[in-house]
Amino acid sequence: LATEVSNGIEAFFNPRSVAIIGATPKEGKVGRVIVENFKRRFKGKIYPINPKYNEILGLKCYPSVKDVPEEIDLAVIVVPAPIVPRVLRDCGEKSVKATIIISGGFRETGTEEGRRLEEEVVKIAKDYGIRVIGPNCIGIYDNWSGVDTYFLPDKKMKRPPRGGISFISQSGAFASALLDWMAYNNIGVSRAISYGNKIDVDDVDLVEYLGKDDKTKLIIMYIEGIKDGRGKLFMEKVREVVKNKPVIVYKAGKTARGSKAAASHTAALAGNYDIYRAAFKQVGIVEAESFDEIGDFAKILLTQPLMKDNRVFVVTDAGGIGVMLTDALTKQGFELPVTPDDLKKELREVLPPHCIVENPIDLTGDADDERFKVVLEKVLPKPYVDAVVLGALPQIPGMTHKFIDYVVDVWNKYRKPLLVIDIGSEEAVKFKVELENRGIPVYESPERAARALKALYIYSKYVLRGSI
Amino acid sequence: LATEVSNGIEAFFNPRSVAIIGATPKEGKVGRVIVENFKRRFKGKIYPINPKYNEILGLKCYPSVKDVPEEIDLAVIVVPAPIVPRVLRDCGEKSVKATIIISGGFRETGTEEGRRLEEEVVKIAKDYGIRVIGPNCIGIYDNWSGVDTYFLPDKKMKRPPRGGISFISQSGAFASALLDWMAYNNIGVSRAISYGNKIDVDDVDLVEYLGKDDKTKLIIMYIEGIKDGRGKLFMEKVREVVKNKPVIVYKAGKTARGSKAAASHTAALAGNYDIYRAAFKQVGIVEAESFDEIGDFAKILLTQPLMKDNRVFVVTDAGGIGVMLTDALTKQGFELPVTPDDLKKELREVLPPHCIVENPIDLTGDADDERFKVVLEKVLPKPYVDAVVLGALPQIPGMTHKFIDYVVDVWNKYRKPLLVIDIGSEEAVKFKVELENRGIPVYESPERAARALKALYIYSKYVLRGSI
């Protein structure tokens, strides 16, 4: 476990033992919720630390980390700010490798006392060589090891299933909302980190770690600002990571007014957005410009192969959706090639005469699911087709759940980017869930689908040609 | 009922009697589904017409409309295209007021035969003075009278609850998907019309009718193109309607490529999008530029009072959401005034010192729902506050369902535009449903909320000052 230390922060994610300093049996308190979280999933040793108790939730409690008879890899600190320096010094003397300081009351308060306390903490950490996440943070949720300092009970914040997405969020509340949202949307998560005031471990360390982490297939970041002097290194690390896994960034503090809000929030220097954007582009970051795009982009980037060029074919059972998709894709800069004569001929052979074989290919409302299959079989392998979007409204009488097998089978055969538009109620939701479980991203909105495909295209271009 | 005829099309929506020409007992056939639809909800008389049967689903069946002993207000025609002229002539002789021709096989086929048949139908309708919706359409879903020619069984397309939204869709498939989607999202619908080839009744008639209809509080339109020569009249009618109820238009065929697709789809002249946009603006239409915006805009326009000016205050329990909202609102052109000193003082008196009283007002993660209430009480009535957005993440420990009462109470007291951002799982969804049931629109995405507020602002400006 913690023996294979990657850039010194492995102990945060895979500790053999954890001390929870400020643990308490009191209902509803942060110091209790965190003990409960660890008890639920963590396989290593758990040591509650609090001089007032001998035992907490069935675990032996110690007055200080120094009293624990065994080694401690990770300490989680939830005591009030003024006591943090003392317990951190104890950690140093105990040779604790890593600490997550949950406690607030530091620089973010804007007070002289807060600033002074934070400086003291920085100095102690440096003196003892302890790595710190925080203070004033929600910490780490690790879906593999069970490290879980998100101090919200399961009732308040559902834990998502295991999966390939890791994320780093400068905002703790946003991190918890996003985890909860991902749980609801059945999106698999690997590790989630929120670092608060980031006096030590920051985006650079985390992106490097997650880049090397074989459980992480895609990284999402909510950034207000990169620490002064760390920008260049951050971009270098990302450039390396992006070769193997997509990095989606949501930048907050884009506008002058937003920067000002960010300054009040995390004292972040949100900086000039244009400069950030240019840098993101240079290193292959896919930027999500809205909350929706975070999830929309993640699901296509996680499941679809690279998109070689920008030519898209649309196949639909609803002419209106075909027109909407054509507009949306064109607006994103995609080309919708006119169906070449040989393909037209092939399609004419398998389709009733009233179907439209132009691109968008309109199978019309009397289509059945098999019509999608035979057309997809003709269209997807063509060398001039880089991606296919299916506008497959499930309301038409001929659509059954066989549609899912048909689409997945053809997709598995040719492995080109494929997505589905599906609008409606229970039935549509069932289609969506089944398709997404089998690797085909589904969108309700043609415009959001087009933007998601654009994200895949941008990432593909960067990986294949080294520029966006 | 049909005695109070508004611009001659009341009979489509409130017929006393309906004939279904081409009715059949055969499972899965359009002619059966429509009989079933009417039997389910329609209170008037139902006459199946088919020379092959004496009885269909327990209803007496007649060989022709001419054999029905009583008056017929509405005829729904589902026979094959070549037979349509003959049965339409029968309708004429029977003095049927209105017909919905569901059958396809006319101009949309692009064939000479289809064109000829359509011209014949136009001539017969004119000769007899019969109003026609269609052909090649899905027709009408009326949630009050029970007229329902949407030939999809309930299993395929759920019917939404009754409510204030009516919509007109040039695409039948899109109309059915939208109804289904609205049912799933518990959005109340009044009447939904899809007119297919629109040889007679068109957007002009429908928008005028829905404008006068007291059940309709808001109109949504999916338009590919307005019929040649009807553009000016359409805009005039909309201008009248918009004074009393918002009109949201989704224009398909925006791009050249999309126009071409629209031409294949409904033979619509999608025309120059810039001209449409300019015209929309002039008459106060709120344009939805994506599928999401249709629902996002409808729910704010339906529930919130007019927005007097562009000054917005943000109140949040999550700094990150505050920053996101600030960016999103600023990007939409809203002003986020700096909190004036007197308000700061008032807020300081009721908030703990670590809360941020700047705009965005950050109640921080240790907030409880009551903190929202006391702040909203101070902020909402201020004359320099035109709208408030609450970034209310339900994950924080202090948030309970009392939040809903608090927010609704203050909102009812001051009646200014108010919306809520809420991200998460079951708990968040519960908040959303309860708030929306009580008139407060909820959004998951700060960016979508900002665009929705912009839609309200645009509409308000038009109504209050006569320009957008």
PDB file of C-alpha atoms in Angstrom, chain A residues 28 108-109 151-153 155-158 171 173-174 176-178 180-185 222 224 250-262 264-265 289-292 294 317-328 330-331 336-339 354 356 358-360 362 393-400 423-429 431 444-448 451, chain B residues 28 109 151-153 155-158 171 173-174 176-178 180-185 222 224 250-265 289-292 294 317-328 330-331 336-339 354 356 358-360 362 393-400 423-429 431 444-448 451:
ATOM      1  CA  GLY A  28     -24.315  15.114  13.833  1.00  0.00           C
ATOM      2  CA  GLU A 108     -10.342  32.322   4.370  1.00  0.00           C
ATOM      3  CA  THR A 109     -11.755  34.280   7.329  1.00  0.00           C
ATOM      4  CA  PHE A 151     -18.388  15.004   6.386  1.00  0.00           C
ATOM      5  CA  LEU A 152     -21.920  14.521   5.113  1.00  0.00           C
ATOM      6  CA  PRO A 153     -23.901  11.450   6.104  1.00  0.00           C
ATOM      7  CA  LYS A 155     -28.654  10.629   3.749  1.00  0.00           C
ATOM      8  CA  LYS A 156     -27.335  14.058   2.801  1.00  0.00           C
ATOM      9  CA  MET A 157     -24.892  12.987   0.131  1.00  0.00           C
ATOM     10  CA  LYS A 158     -25.197   9.705  -1.716  1.00  0.00           C
ATOM     11  CA  SER A 171     -15.172  24.250  -3.890  1.00  0.00           C
ATOM     12  CA  ALA A 173     -19.806  22.258  -1.486  1.00  0.00           C
ATOM     13  CA  PHE A 174     -19.669  21.884  -5.229  1.00  0.00           C
ATOM     14  CA  SER A 176     -20.260  17.184  -2.532  1.00  0.00           C
ATOM     15  CA  ALA A 177     -23.133  18.271  -4.783  1.00  0.00           C
ATOM     16  CA  LEU A 178     -21.355  16.779  -7.784  1.00  0.00           C
ATOM     17  CA  ASP A 180     -24.367  13.344  -4.941  1.00  0.00           C
ATOM     18  CA  TRP A 181     -25.466  14.195  -8.507  1.00  0.00           C
ATOM     19  CA  MET A 182     -23.200  11.504  -9.952  1.00  0.00           C
ATOM     20  CA  ALA A 183     -24.644   8.949  -7.546  1.00  0.00           C
ATOM     21  CA  TYR A 184     -28.132   9.878  -8.749  1.00  0.00           C
ATOM     22  CA  ASN A 185     -27.091   9.619 -12.371  1.00  0.00           C
ATOM     23  CA  TYR A 222     -13.411  22.777 -10.859  1.00  0.00           C
ATOM     24  CA  GLU A 224     -11.180  29.112  -9.453  1.00  0.00           C
ATOM     25  CA  TYR A 250     -14.716  24.014 -15.405  1.00  0.00           C
ATOM     26  CA  LYS A 251     -13.180  27.414 -14.734  1.00  0.00           C
ATOM     27  CA  ALA A 252     -15.054  29.582 -12.254  1.00  0.00           C
ATOM     28  CA  GLY A 253     -14.369  33.299 -12.045  1.00  0.00           C
ATOM     29  CA  LYS A 254     -14.523  33.854 -15.793  1.00  0.00           C
ATOM     30  CA  THR A 255     -15.937  37.346 -15.666  1.00  0.00           C
ATOM     31  CA  ALA A 256     -14.518  40.290 -13.714  1.00  0.00           C
ATOM     32  CA  ARG A 257     -17.536  40.113 -11.418  1.00  0.00           C
ATOM     33  CA  GLY A 258     -17.044  36.354 -11.020  1.00  0.00           C
ATOM     34  CA  SER A 259     -13.328  36.801 -10.214  1.00  0.00           C
ATOM     35  CA  LYS A 260     -14.281  39.162  -7.454  1.00  0.00           C
ATOM     36  CA  ALA A 261     -16.692  36.578  -6.062  1.00  0.00           C
ATOM     37  CA  ALA A 262     -13.964  33.932  -6.274  1.00  0.00           C
ATOM     38  CA  SER A 264     -14.182  36.338  -1.493  1.00  0.00           C
ATOM     39  CA  HIS A 265     -14.790  32.618  -1.725  1.00  0.00           C
ATOM     40  CA  GLU A 289     -18.487  26.090 -20.074  1.00  0.00           C
ATOM     41  CA  SER A 290     -21.555  25.126 -18.074  1.00  0.00           C
ATOM     42  CA  PHE A 291     -22.503  22.722 -15.333  1.00  0.00           C
ATOM     43  CA  ASP A 292     -24.326  20.483 -17.814  1.00  0.00           C
ATOM     44  CA  ILE A 294     -19.296  18.563 -17.163  1.00  0.00           C
ATOM     45  CA  ASP A 317     -37.042   8.355 -37.002  1.00  0.00           C
ATOM     46  CA  ALA A 318     -38.264  11.930 -36.531  1.00  0.00           C
ATOM     47  CA  GLY A 319     -37.712  14.534 -39.218  1.00  0.00           C
ATOM     48  CA  GLY A 320     -37.924  17.384 -36.729  1.00  0.00           C
ATOM     49  CA  ILE A 321     -35.116  15.952 -34.615  1.00  0.00           C
ATOM     50  CA  GLY A 322     -33.116  15.519 -37.827  1.00  0.00           C
ATOM     51  CA  VAL A 323     -33.462  19.229 -38.576  1.00  0.00           C
ATOM     52  CA  MET A 324     -32.623  20.200 -34.977  1.00  0.00           C
ATOM     53  CA  LEU A 325     -29.527  17.986 -35.047  1.00  0.00           C
ATOM     54  CA  THR A 326     -28.437  19.346 -38.403  1.00  0.00           C
ATOM     55  CA  ASP A 327     -28.595  22.898 -37.082  1.00  0.00           C
ATOM     56  CA  ALA A 328     -26.857  22.018 -33.834  1.00  0.00           C
ATOM     57  CA  THR A 330     -23.486  22.640 -38.160  1.00  0.00           C
ATOM     58  CA  LYS A 331     -23.324  25.339 -35.507  1.00  0.00           C
ATOM     59  CA  LEU A 336     -22.801  16.767 -42.622  1.00  0.00           C
ATOM     60  CA  PRO A 337     -21.705  15.324 -45.952  1.00  0.00           C
ATOM     61  CA  VAL A 338     -24.332  14.895 -48.650  1.00  0.00           C
ATOM     62  CA  THR A 339     -24.991  11.158 -48.941  1.00  0.00           C
ATOM     63  CA  HIS A 354     -40.781   7.215 -48.625  1.00  0.00           C
ATOM     64  CA  ILE A 356     -35.241  10.134 -47.018  1.00  0.00           C
ATOM     65  CA  GLU A 358     -30.135  12.411 -47.630  1.00  0.00           C
ATOM     66  CA  ASN A 359     -28.089  13.236 -44.559  1.00  0.00           C
ATOM     67  CA  PRO A 360     -29.989  13.550 -42.160  1.00  0.00           C
ATOM     68  CA  ASP A 362     -35.005  10.100 -42.128  1.00  0.00           C
ATOM     69  CA  LEU A 393     -37.456   8.841 -30.524  1.00  0.00           C
ATOM     70  CA  PRO A 394     -38.866   5.844 -28.677  1.00  0.00           C
ATOM     71  CA  GLN A 395     -42.498   6.999 -29.067  1.00  0.00           C
ATOM     72  CA  ILE A 396     -42.917   5.699 -32.603  1.00  0.00           C
ATOM     73  CA  PRO A 397     -44.841   2.410 -32.684  1.00  0.00           C
ATOM     74  CA  GLY A 398     -42.039   0.305 -34.210  1.00  0.00           C
ATOM     75  CA  MET A 399     -39.404   1.007 -31.561  1.00  0.00           C
ATOM     76  CA  THR A 400     -38.743  -1.777 -29.057  1.00  0.00           C
ATOM     77  CA  ILE A 423     -36.620  12.406 -25.479  1.00  0.00           C
ATOM     78  CA  GLY A 424     -39.600  11.293 -23.425  1.00  0.00           C
ATOM     79  CA  SER A 425     -40.749   9.639 -20.221  1.00  0.00           C
ATOM     80  CA  GLU A 426     -40.192   6.296 -18.404  1.00  0.00           C
ATOM     81  CA  GLU A 427     -39.714   4.445 -21.678  1.00  0.00           C
ATOM     82  CA  ALA A 428     -37.143   6.949 -22.925  1.00  0.00           C
ATOM     83  CA  VAL A 429     -35.356   6.874 -19.581  1.00  0.00           C
ATOM     84  CA  PHE A 431     -33.586   3.274 -23.208  1.00  0.00           C
ATOM     85  CA  GLU A 444     -32.081  14.597 -24.462  1.00  0.00           C
ATOM     86  CA  SER A 445     -31.100  17.754 -26.242  1.00  0.00           C
ATOM     87  CA  PRO A 446     -29.714  17.877 -29.796  1.00  0.00           C
ATOM     88  CA  GLU A 447     -27.740  20.988 -28.892  1.00  0.00           C
ATOM     89  CA  ARG A 448     -26.091  19.394 -25.865  1.00  0.00           C
ATOM     90  CA  ARG A 451     -21.507  20.217 -27.970  1.00  0.00           C
TER      91      ARG A 451
ATOM     92  CA  GLY B  28     -52.143  -1.613 -33.143  1.00  0.00           C
ATOM     93  CA  THR B 109     -43.932  12.257 -50.672  1.00  0.00           C
ATOM     94  CA  PHE B 151     -52.099   7.912 -32.510  1.00  0.00           C
ATOM     95  CA  LEU B 152     -49.728   6.528 -29.911  1.00  0.00           C
ATOM     96  CA  PRO B 153     -51.037   4.368 -27.092  1.00  0.00           C
ATOM     97  CA  LYS B 155     -47.637   2.973 -23.165  1.00  0.00           C
ATOM     98  CA  LYS B 156     -45.708   4.702 -25.938  1.00  0.00           C
ATOM     99  CA  MET B 157     -46.591   8.273 -25.098  1.00  0.00           C
ATOM    100  CA  LYS B 158     -47.672   9.350 -21.625  1.00  0.00           C
ATOM    101  CA  SER B 171     -43.048  18.126 -36.394  1.00  0.00           C
ATOM    102  CA  ALA B 173     -42.762  13.211 -33.803  1.00  0.00           C
ATOM    103  CA  PHE B 174     -41.303  16.107 -31.878  1.00  0.00           C
ATOM    104  CA  SER B 176     -45.305  13.494 -29.262  1.00  0.00           C
ATOM    105  CA  ALA B 177     -41.838  13.356 -27.721  1.00  0.00           C
ATOM    106  CA  LEU B 178     -42.421  16.725 -26.066  1.00  0.00           C
ATOM    107  CA  ASP B 180     -44.228  12.473 -23.324  1.00  0.00           C
ATOM    108  CA  TRP B 181     -41.335  14.456 -21.842  1.00  0.00           C
ATOM    109  CA  MET B 182     -43.728  16.935 -20.221  1.00  0.00           C
ATOM    110  CA  ALA B 183     -45.708  14.085 -18.694  1.00  0.00           C
ATOM    111  CA  TYR B 184     -42.475  12.740 -17.198  1.00  0.00           C
ATOM    112  CA  ASN B 185     -41.516  16.156 -15.866  1.00  0.00           C
ATOM    113  CA  TYR B 222     -41.712  24.473 -32.966  1.00  0.00           C
ATOM    114  CA  GLU B 224     -39.562  25.111 -39.452  1.00  0.00           C
ATOM    115  CA  TYR B 250     -37.974  27.100 -31.236  1.00  0.00           C
ATOM    116  CA  LYS B 251     -36.973  27.743 -34.833  1.00  0.00           C
ATOM    117  CA  ALA B 252     -35.619  24.713 -36.716  1.00  0.00           C
ATOM    118  CA  GLY B 253     -33.716  25.160 -39.936  1.00  0.00           C
ATOM    119  CA  LYS B 254     -31.468  27.901 -38.593  1.00  0.00           C
ATOM    120  CA  THR B 255     -28.407  27.025 -40.630  1.00  0.00           C
ATOM    121  CA  ALA B 256     -28.264  26.595 -44.406  1.00  0.00           C
ATOM    122  CA  ARG B 257     -27.679  22.889 -43.874  1.00  0.00           C
ATOM    123  CA  GLY B 258     -30.610  22.744 -41.455  1.00  0.00           C
ATOM    124  CA  SER B 259     -32.898  24.593 -43.903  1.00  0.00           C
ATOM    125  CA  LYS B 260     -32.109  21.984 -46.487  1.00  0.00           C
ATOM    126  CA  ALA B 261     -33.036  19.244 -44.030  1.00  0.00           C
ATOM    127  CA  ALA B 262     -36.275  21.090 -43.213  1.00  0.00           C
ATOM    128  CA  ALA B 263     -37.118  21.231 -46.908  1.00  0.00           C
ATOM    129  CA  SER B 264     -36.842  17.428 -47.096  1.00  0.00           C
ATOM    130  CA  HIS B 265     -38.811  17.062 -43.886  1.00  0.00           C
ATOM    131  CA  GLU B 289     -32.175  28.238 -28.926  1.00  0.00           C
ATOM    132  CA  SER B 290     -31.956  24.688 -27.645  1.00  0.00           C
ATOM    133  CA  PHE B 291     -34.276  21.911 -26.612  1.00  0.00           C
ATOM    134  CA  ASP B 292     -33.470  22.509 -22.929  1.00  0.00           C
ATOM    135  CA  ILE B 294     -38.001  25.227 -24.163  1.00  0.00           C
ATOM    136  CA  ASP B 317     -24.814  28.217   0.888  1.00  0.00           C
ATOM    137  CA  ALA B 318     -21.970  27.201  -1.438  1.00  0.00           C
ATOM    138  CA  GLY B 319     -19.315  29.699  -2.448  1.00  0.00           C
ATOM    139  CA  GLY B 320     -18.531  27.781  -5.621  1.00  0.00           C
ATOM    140  CA  ILE B 321     -22.112  27.969  -6.830  1.00  0.00           C
ATOM    141  CA  GLY B 322     -22.045  31.673  -6.004  1.00  0.00           C
ATOM    142  CA  VAL B 323     -19.052  32.166  -8.301  1.00  0.00           C
ATOM    143  CA  MET B 324     -20.621  30.045 -11.059  1.00  0.00           C
ATOM    144  CA  LEU B 325     -23.852  32.035 -10.832  1.00  0.00           C
ATOM    145  CA  THR B 326     -22.016  35.334 -10.853  1.00  0.00           C
ATOM    146  CA  ASP B 327     -20.231  34.365 -14.060  1.00  0.00           C
ATOM    147  CA  ALA B 328     -23.377  33.016 -15.682  1.00  0.00           C
ATOM    148  CA  THR B 330     -22.897  38.510 -15.802  1.00  0.00           C
ATOM    149  CA  LYS B 331     -22.485  36.719 -19.113  1.00  0.00           C
ATOM    150  CA  LEU B 336     -24.995  42.111  -9.689  1.00  0.00           C
ATOM    151  CA  PRO B 337     -25.006  45.277  -7.620  1.00  0.00           C
ATOM    152  CA  VAL B 338     -22.471  45.594  -4.840  1.00  0.00           C
ATOM    153  CA  THR B 339     -24.369  45.239  -1.576  1.00  0.00           C
ATOM    154  CA  HIS B 354     -17.820  34.521   8.770  1.00  0.00           C
ATOM    155  CA  ILE B 356     -19.957  37.034   3.199  1.00  0.00           C
ATOM    156  CA  GLU B 358     -21.162  40.944  -0.651  1.00  0.00           C
ATOM    157  CA  ASN B 359     -23.289  39.985  -3.642  1.00  0.00           C
ATOM    158  CA  PRO B 360     -23.113  36.929  -4.065  1.00  0.00           C
ATOM    159  CA  ASP B 362     -22.420  33.496   0.915  1.00  0.00           C
ATOM    160  CA  LEU B 393     -27.317  23.071  -2.201  1.00  0.00           C
ATOM    161  CA  PRO B 394     -29.329  20.645  -0.103  1.00  0.00           C
ATOM    162  CA  GLN B 395     -26.255  18.619   0.928  1.00  0.00           C
ATOM    163  CA  ILE B 396     -25.188  20.947   3.715  1.00  0.00           C
ATOM    164  CA  PRO B 397     -26.154  19.626   7.147  1.00  0.00           C
ATOM    165  CA  GLY B 398     -28.460  22.525   8.086  1.00  0.00           C
ATOM    166  CA  MET B 399     -30.806  22.257   5.099  1.00  0.00           C
ATOM    167  CA  THR B 400     -34.199  20.696   5.764  1.00  0.00           C
ATOM    168  CA  ILE B 423     -27.881  19.951  -7.567  1.00  0.00           C
ATOM    169  CA  GLY B 424     -27.822  16.405  -6.243  1.00  0.00           C
ATOM    170  CA  SER B 425     -29.739  13.148  -5.889  1.00  0.00           C
ATOM    171  CA  GLU B 426     -33.119  12.024  -4.440  1.00  0.00           C
ATOM    172  CA  GLU B 427     -33.061  14.731  -1.789  1.00  0.00           C
ATOM    173  CA  ALA B 428     -32.353  17.456  -4.346  1.00  0.00           C
ATOM    174  CA  VAL B 429     -35.042  16.093  -6.647  1.00  0.00           C
ATOM    175  CA  PHE B 431     -36.704  19.840  -3.128  1.00  0.00           C
ATOM    176  CA  GLU B 444     -29.604  22.229 -11.821  1.00  0.00           C
ATOM    177  CA  SER B 445     -27.265  24.345 -13.855  1.00  0.00           C
ATOM    178  CA  PRO B 446     -26.315  27.948 -13.010  1.00  0.00           C
ATOM    179  CA  GLU B 447     -25.871  28.671 -16.712  1.00  0.00           C
ATOM    180  CA  ARG B 448     -29.320  27.396 -17.652  1.00  0.00           C
ATOM    181  CA  ARG B 451     -30.479  32.004 -19.503  1.00  0.00           C
TER     182      ARG B 451
END
